[in-house]
């Protein structure tokens, strides 16, 4: 999940007073590191460091971080599993927040709803649904994301998207205030949920339909097999472009013969043309150059303007 305050930096996070203010207010369980490389926090494995990376241990600590960053006008970026993220080579000037602490990764079934922390992996959510005989959530298994990231992106696969199954969401404003809203009131779109641009998702309640465990397993297996056949295993950021209207971006790029087109270590996947894979040592600059080449060819030869699905962040 990404979320950034648009304001300019007044104090750099390396500033000792500012950092001292921030870290003094946090509990000892909250982890933080300066100059943390972000490449290893993304599935594409490119990008430079964050000035400061914080893994809050509690909602109170998260609120303290957001409030202080807002007051100091330091940009904040929330990173989930980083599966839809392209971090620029110079990294991110500001504070990256990861909801990886146990406080934010719980998944439990209560009153037929699946209560999921924003930091929980979608795979864990799908497995919990299977254990409790809740169907219609199988599509989540193959999406390499966290609940928070998937809310921000309205992530989807196999004909379903997350907000199809969200009953309600709990979130924090950058003021630290916590509130809840029904999923239907949040205004999710195809591969985007603008509501979470300026808010931090804390948790969601998902609803499934009672189903036989065997039937759930069979559906998961069918989805997985289809994905293994049609998508690359190499590091990538998932689909690079949104599908334009009813057309498939992957098919369009494939039809233009662009599979295997390469800029440095970045290459259009052989398995699925809407994926760019990192063959090792790719830079963000190379990935962006390849994106531009694809866009130009699709524009020139098909008259279609491809819109990025992947979120580009940093300097
Ligand atoms: N196709 C090609 N060549 C390619 C890729 C696809 O001819 O290189 C054809 C396929 O054979 C198929 C059609 O294009 O007939 C559509 O392809 P696919 O079924 O793979 O679906 P998609 O629209 O490309 C969407 C999502 C994926 C999701 C899959 C499967 C978008 C942009 N992509 O892909 O989501 O996994 O359906 O449900 O909506 C993601 O968002 O990161 C992502 C991977």
Coordinates of C-alpha atoms and ligand atoms in Angstrom, one line a residue:
X1 CA 0.0 0.0 0.0
X2 CA 1.3 3.5 -0.7
X3 CA 0.1 6.7 0.7
X4 CA 2.0 9.9 0.6
X5 CA 1.5 13.4 2.1
X6 CA 2.0 15.8 -0.7
X7 CA 3.7 18.5 1.4
X8 CA 7.4 19.4 1.0
X9 CA 9.9 18.4 3.6
X10 CA 10.7 21.1 6.1
X11 CA 13.0 19.0 8.3
X12 CA 14.8 16.0 6.7
X13 CA 14.2 12.8 8.7
X14 CA 18.0 12.6 9.3
X15 CA 17.7 15.8 11.4
X16 CA 18.7 14.8 14.9
X17 CA 16.1 16.9 16.7
X18 CA 13.3 15.7 14.6
X19 CA 14.4 12.1 14.8
X20 CA 14.9 12.4 18.6
X21 CA 11.4 13.9 18.9
X22 CA 9.9 11.0 17.0
X23 CA 11.8 8.1 18.5
X24 CA 11.3 9.4 22.1
X25 CA 7.6 9.1 21.7
X26 CA 7.6 5.5 20.5
X27 CA 7.4 2.3 22.6
X28 CA 10.6 0.1 22.7
X29 CA 8.9 -2.6 20.6
X30 CA 8.6 -0.3 17.7
X31 CA 11.5 -0.9 15.2
X32 CA 13.1 1.9 13.2
X33 CA 16.1 2.1 10.9
X34 CA 17.8 4.9 9.0
X35 CA 18.8 4.6 5.3
X36 CA 16.9 1.3 4.9
X37 CA 17.2 -0.2 1.4
X38 CA 13.7 -0.5 -0.1
X39 CA 14.7 -2.9 -3.0
X40 CA 14.4 -5.9 -0.6
X41 CA 11.0 -4.7 0.5
X42 CA 9.5 -4.8 -3.0
X43 CA 8.9 -7.9 -5.2
X44 CA 10.6 -6.2 -8.2
X45 CA 13.7 -5.8 -6.1
X46 CA 14.7 -2.3 -7.4
X47 CA 15.0 1.1 -5.7
X48 CA 17.1 3.0 -3.2
X49 CA 16.8 3.6 0.5
X50 CA 14.2 5.3 2.7
X51 CA 15.5 8.0 5.0
X52 CA 13.7 6.3 7.8
X53 CA 11.7 3.0 8.0
X54 CA 9.4 2.4 10.9
X55 CA 7.6 -0.7 12.0
X56 CA 5.1 0.5 14.7
X57 CA 4.3 -2.0 17.4
X58 CA 0.9 -0.3 18.3
X59 CA -1.8 1.9 16.8
X60 CA -0.7 4.6 19.3
X61 CA 2.8 4.5 17.9
X62 CA 1.5 4.6 14.3
X63 CA -0.6 7.6 15.3
X64 CA 2.4 9.3 16.8
X65 CA 4.4 8.8 13.6
X66 CA 1.7 10.1 11.4
X67 CA 1.0 13.1 13.5
X68 CA 4.6 14.1 13.8
X69 CA 5.2 13.6 10.1
X70 CA 2.2 15.7 9.3
X71 CA 3.3 18.5 11.7
X72 CA 6.9 18.4 10.3
X73 CA 5.6 18.0 6.7
X74 CA 7.7 14.9 6.1
X75 CA 6.3 12.6 3.4
X76 CA 5.0 9.3 4.5
X77 CA 4.8 6.1 2.5
X78 CA 3.0 3.0 3.7
X79 CA 4.5 -0.1 2.2
X80 CA 2.8 -3.5 2.4
X81 CA 4.4 -6.4 0.6
X82 CA 5.7 -4.0 -2.0
X83 CA 4.2 -6.1 -4.8
X84 CA 2.9 -3.2 -6.8
X85 CA 5.7 -0.7 -6.2
X86 CA 8.5 0.7 -8.3
X87 CA 10.8 2.7 -6.0
X88 CA 13.1 5.1 -7.8
X89 CA 16.9 4.5 -7.6
X90 CA 17.5 7.5 -5.3
X91 CA 15.0 6.0 -2.8
X92 CA 12.4 7.8 -0.8
X93 CA 13.0 11.1 1.1
X94 CA 10.8 10.7 4.1
X95 CA 9.4 8.0 6.4
X96 CA 8.3 4.6 5.2
X97 CA 5.9 2.8 7.5
X98 CA 5.5 -1.0 7.4
X99 CA 2.7 -2.7 9.3
X100 CA 4.6 -5.9 9.9
X101 CA 4.3 -6.1 13.6
X102 CA 2.0 -8.8 15.1
X103 CA -0.4 -6.1 16.2
X104 CA -1.3 -5.5 12.5
X105 CA -1.1 -9.0 11.0
X106 CA -3.8 -11.0 12.9
X107 CA -6.5 -12.9 10.9
X108 CA -9.4 -14.3 12.9
X109 CA -13.0 -15.5 12.2
X110 CA -15.7 -13.8 14.3
X111 CA -19.4 -13.9 13.6
X112 CA -18.9 -15.2 10.1
X113 CA -16.6 -12.3 9.1
X114 CA -12.9 -12.7 8.5
X115 CA -11.2 -9.9 10.6
X116 CA -7.8 -9.2 8.9
X117 CA -5.1 -6.8 10.0
X118 CA -3.7 -4.5 7.3
X119 CA -0.3 -6.2 7.5
X120 CA -1.6 -9.7 7.0
X121 CA -0.6 -11.5 3.8
X122 CA -3.5 -12.3 1.4
X123 CA -2.3 -15.9 1.2
X124 CA -2.7 -16.2 5.0
X125 CA -6.2 -14.7 4.7
X126 CA -7.1 -17.2 2.0
X127 CA -5.8 -20.1 4.1
X128 CA -7.7 -18.9 7.2
X129 CA -10.9 -18.7 5.0
X130 CA -10.3 -22.3 3.8
X131 CA -9.8 -23.6 7.4
X132 CA -13.1 -22.0 8.5
X133 CA -15.1 -23.2 5.4
X134 CA -15.5 -19.7 3.9
X135 CA -15.7 -19.8 0.1
X136 CA -15.5 -17.0 -2.5
X137 CA -12.2 -15.8 -1.1
X138 CA -10.0 -18.3 -3.0
X139 CA -8.9 -15.7 -5.5
X140 CA -6.9 -13.9 -2.7
X141 CA -4.5 -16.9 -2.4
X142 CA -2.5 -16.1 -5.5
X143 CA -2.1 -12.3 -5.0
X144 CA 1.3 -11.5 -3.6
X145 CA 0.1 -8.6 -1.4
X146 CA -0.9 -7.6 2.1
X147 CA -4.5 -6.7 3.1
X148 CA -3.5 -3.0 3.4
X149 CA -1.9 -2.9 0.0
X150 CA -4.7 -4.8 -1.6
X151 CA -7.2 -2.3 -0.1
X152 CA -5.3 0.6 -1.5
X153 CA -5.1 -1.0 -4.9
X154 CA -8.4 -2.9 -4.9
X155 CA -6.3 -5.8 -5.9
X156 CA -7.9 -8.6 -7.9
X157 CA -7.5 -11.9 -9.8
X158 CA -9.6 -14.5 -11.4
X159 CA -12.5 -12.1 -12.1
X160 CA -12.8 -10.8 -8.5
X161 CA -11.4 -7.8 -6.7
X162 CA -10.9 -7.3 -3.0
X163 CA -13.8 -4.8 -2.5
X164 CA -16.2 -7.4 -3.8
X165 CA -15.8 -9.1 -0.4
X166 CA -15.1 -6.2 2.0
X167 CA -17.8 -5.7 4.5
X168 CA -16.1 -2.9 6.4
X169 CA -12.7 -1.2 6.9
X170 CA -11.0 0.4 9.9
X171 CA -8.5 3.1 9.1
X172 CA -6.4 5.9 10.6
X173 CA -6.3 9.5 9.3
X174 CA -3.0 11.3 9.3
X175 CA -4.2 13.1 12.4
X176 CA -4.1 9.8 14.2
X177 CA -7.9 9.6 14.4
X178 CA -9.3 6.1 13.9
X179 CA -12.7 5.4 12.1
X180 CA -14.7 2.7 10.4
X181 CA -16.6 2.7 7.1
X182 CA -18.6 0.1 5.2
X183 CA -16.8 -1.3 2.2
X184 CA -19.5 -0.2 -0.2
X185 CA -19.1 3.5 1.0
X186 CA -15.4 3.7 0.3
X187 CA -15.7 4.1 -3.5
X188 CA -13.2 1.5 -4.8
X189 CA -12.5 1.4 -8.5
X190 CA -10.8 -1.0 -10.9
X191 CA -7.3 -1.5 -9.4
X192 CA -7.5 1.6 -7.2
X193 CA -9.1 2.9 -4.0
X194 CA -8.5 6.7 -3.9
X195 CA -9.9 6.8 -0.3
X196 CA -6.7 5.2 0.9
X197 CA -4.4 7.7 -0.8
X198 CA -4.7 9.9 2.3
X199 CA -5.5 7.4 5.0
X200 CA -3.9 4.3 6.5
X201 CA -5.9 1.1 6.4
X202 CA -5.7 -0.7 9.8
X203 CA -7.9 -3.8 9.2
X204 CA -10.8 -5.1 7.1
X205 CA -13.7 -7.5 7.7
X206 CA -14.2 -9.8 4.7
X207 CA -17.2 -11.9 4.0
X208 CA -17.3 -15.3 2.4
X209 CA -20.0 -17.9 1.7
X210 CA -20.0 -21.2 3.6
X211 CA -18.5 -23.9 1.4
X212 CA -17.0 -27.4 1.6
X213 CA -13.3 -27.3 2.3
X214 CA -12.7 -29.7 -0.6
X215 CA -14.4 -27.4 -3.0
X216 CA -12.4 -24.4 -1.7
X217 CA -9.2 -26.4 -2.2
X218 CA -10.1 -27.4 -5.7
X219 CA -10.8 -23.8 -6.7
X220 CA -7.6 -22.6 -5.2
X221 CA -5.6 -25.3 -7.0
X222 CA -7.3 -24.4 -10.3
X223 CA -6.5 -20.6 -9.9
X224 CA -2.9 -21.4 -8.9
X225 CA -2.3 -23.7 -11.8
X226 CA -3.6 -21.1 -14.2
X227 CA -1.4 -18.5 -12.6
X228 CA 1.7 -20.7 -12.7
X229 CA 1.1 -21.4 -16.4
X230 CA 0.5 -17.8 -17.4
X231 CA 2.6 -15.6 -15.1
X232 CA 6.4 -15.4 -14.5
X233 CA 8.1 -16.7 -11.3
X234 CA 11.0 -14.2 -11.7
X235 CA 10.9 -10.9 -9.6
X236 CA 8.3 -8.5 -10.9
X237 CA 5.7 -6.0 -9.7
X238 CA 2.7 -7.9 -11.1
X239 CA 0.8 -6.3 -14.0
X240 CA 2.6 -3.1 -15.0
X241 CA -0.4 -1.5 -16.8
X242 CA -4.1 -1.5 -16.2
X243 CA -6.2 -3.2 -18.8
X244 CA -7.5 -0.5 -21.2
X245 CA -11.2 -0.8 -21.2
X246 CA -12.2 -4.3 -22.2
X247 CA -8.9 -5.0 -23.9
X248 CA -6.1 -7.0 -22.3
X249 CA -2.8 -5.0 -21.9
X250 CA -0.9 -8.2 -21.9
X251 CA -2.4 -9.4 -25.2
X252 CA -1.8 -6.0 -26.8
X253 CA 1.9 -5.9 -25.9
X254 CA 2.3 -9.6 -26.9
X255 CA 0.7 -8.9 -30.3
X256 CA 3.2 -6.2 -31.0
X257 CA 6.0 -8.8 -30.5
X258 CA 7.4 -7.1 -27.4
X259 CA 8.0 -10.1 -25.2
X260 CA 11.7 -10.3 -24.2
X261 CA 12.3 -6.6 -25.1
X262 CA 15.0 -5.5 -22.7
X263 CA 16.5 -2.4 -21.2
X264 CA 19.5 -3.5 -19.1
X265 CA 18.3 -6.0 -16.5
X266 CA 14.6 -5.2 -17.1
X267 CA 12.8 -7.4 -19.6
X268 CA 9.2 -7.9 -20.8
X269 CA 8.2 -11.3 -19.5
X270 CA 8.0 -14.3 -21.9
X271 CA 5.1 -15.8 -19.9
X272 CA 2.9 -12.7 -19.7
X273 CA 3.6 -9.5 -21.6
X274 CA 2.1 -7.2 -19.0
X275 CA 4.8 -8.1 -16.6
X276 CA 8.3 -6.7 -16.5
X277 CA 10.8 -9.0 -14.8
X278 CA 14.1 -8.1 -13.1
X279 CA 16.7 -10.5 -14.6
X280 CA 19.1 -9.4 -11.8
X281 CA 20.6 -6.0 -11.1
X282 CA 17.8 -4.0 -12.9
X283 CA 17.5 -0.4 -11.9
X284 CA 14.4 1.7 -11.6
X285 CA 15.7 3.9 -14.5
X286 CA 15.8 0.8 -16.7
X287 CA 12.4 -0.4 -15.8
X288 CA 10.9 3.1 -16.4
X289 CA 12.7 3.3 -19.8
X290 CA 11.2 -0.1 -20.8
X291 CA 7.8 1.1 -19.7
X292 CA 8.1 4.2 -21.9
X293 CA 9.2 2.0 -24.9
X294 CA 6.2 -0.2 -24.5
X295 CA 3.8 2.8 -24.1
X296 CA 5.3 4.4 -27.3
X297 CA 4.8 1.3 -29.4
X298 CA 1.3 0.7 -28.2
X299 CA 0.4 4.3 -28.7
X300 CA 1.9 4.4 -32.2
X301 CA 0.7 1.1 -33.5
X302 CA -2.7 0.7 -31.7
X303 CA -3.6 4.2 -30.7
X304 CA -4.1 3.1 -27.1
X305 CA -2.8 5.0 -24.1
X306 CA -1.7 2.5 -21.4
X307 CA -2.1 3.7 -17.8
X308 CA 0.3 2.5 -15.2
X309 CA -1.1 0.1 -12.5
X310 CA 2.2 -0.1 -10.7
X311 CA 2.8 2.8 -8.2
X312 CA 6.0 4.8 -8.9
X313 CA 7.4 6.4 -5.7
X314 CA 10.5 8.2 -4.6
X315 CA 13.0 10.6 -6.1
Ligands
LIG1 N1 -2.6 -12.8 -23.2 C1 -1.8 -12.9 -24.3 N2 -0.5 -12.7 -24.1 C2 0.1 -12.3 -22.9 C3 -0.8 -12.2 -21.8 C4 -2.1 -12.4 -22.0 O1 -2.2 -13.3 -25.4 O2 1.3 -12.1 -22.9 C5 -4.0 -13.1 -23.3 C6 -4.4 -14.3 -22.5 O3 -4.2 -15.5 -23.2 C7 -5.9 -14.0 -22.2 C8 -6.0 -12.5 -22.2 O4 -4.8 -12.0 -22.8 O5 -6.7 -14.5 -23.3 C9 -6.1 -12.0 -20.8 O6 -4.9 -12.5 -20.0 P1 -5.0 -12.9 -18.5 O7 -6.1 -13.9 -18.4 O8 -3.7 -13.2 -18.0 O9 -5.6 -11.6 -17.8 P2 -5.1 -10.2 -17.7 O10 -6.2 -9.3 -18.0 O11 -3.8 -10.0 -18.5 C10 -5.7 -9.9 -15.2 C11 -5.1 -9.1 -14.1 C12 -4.1 -9.9 -13.4 C13 -4.6 -11.2 -12.9 C14 -5.2 -11.9 -14.1 C15 -5.8 -13.3 -13.8 C16 -5.1 -6.7 -14.7 C17 -4.2 -5.6 -15.3 N3 -4.5 -7.9 -14.7 O12 -4.7 -10.1 -16.1 O13 -3.7 -9.1 -12.2 O14 -3.7 -11.9 -12.2 O15 -6.2 -11.1 -14.7 O16 -6.9 -13.1 -13.0 O17 -6.2 -6.4 -14.4 C18 -2.1 -7.5 -11.3 O18 -3.1 -6.7 -11.2 O19 -1.0 -7.2 -10.9 C19 -2.4 -8.8 -12.0 C20 -1.4 -9.7 -12.2

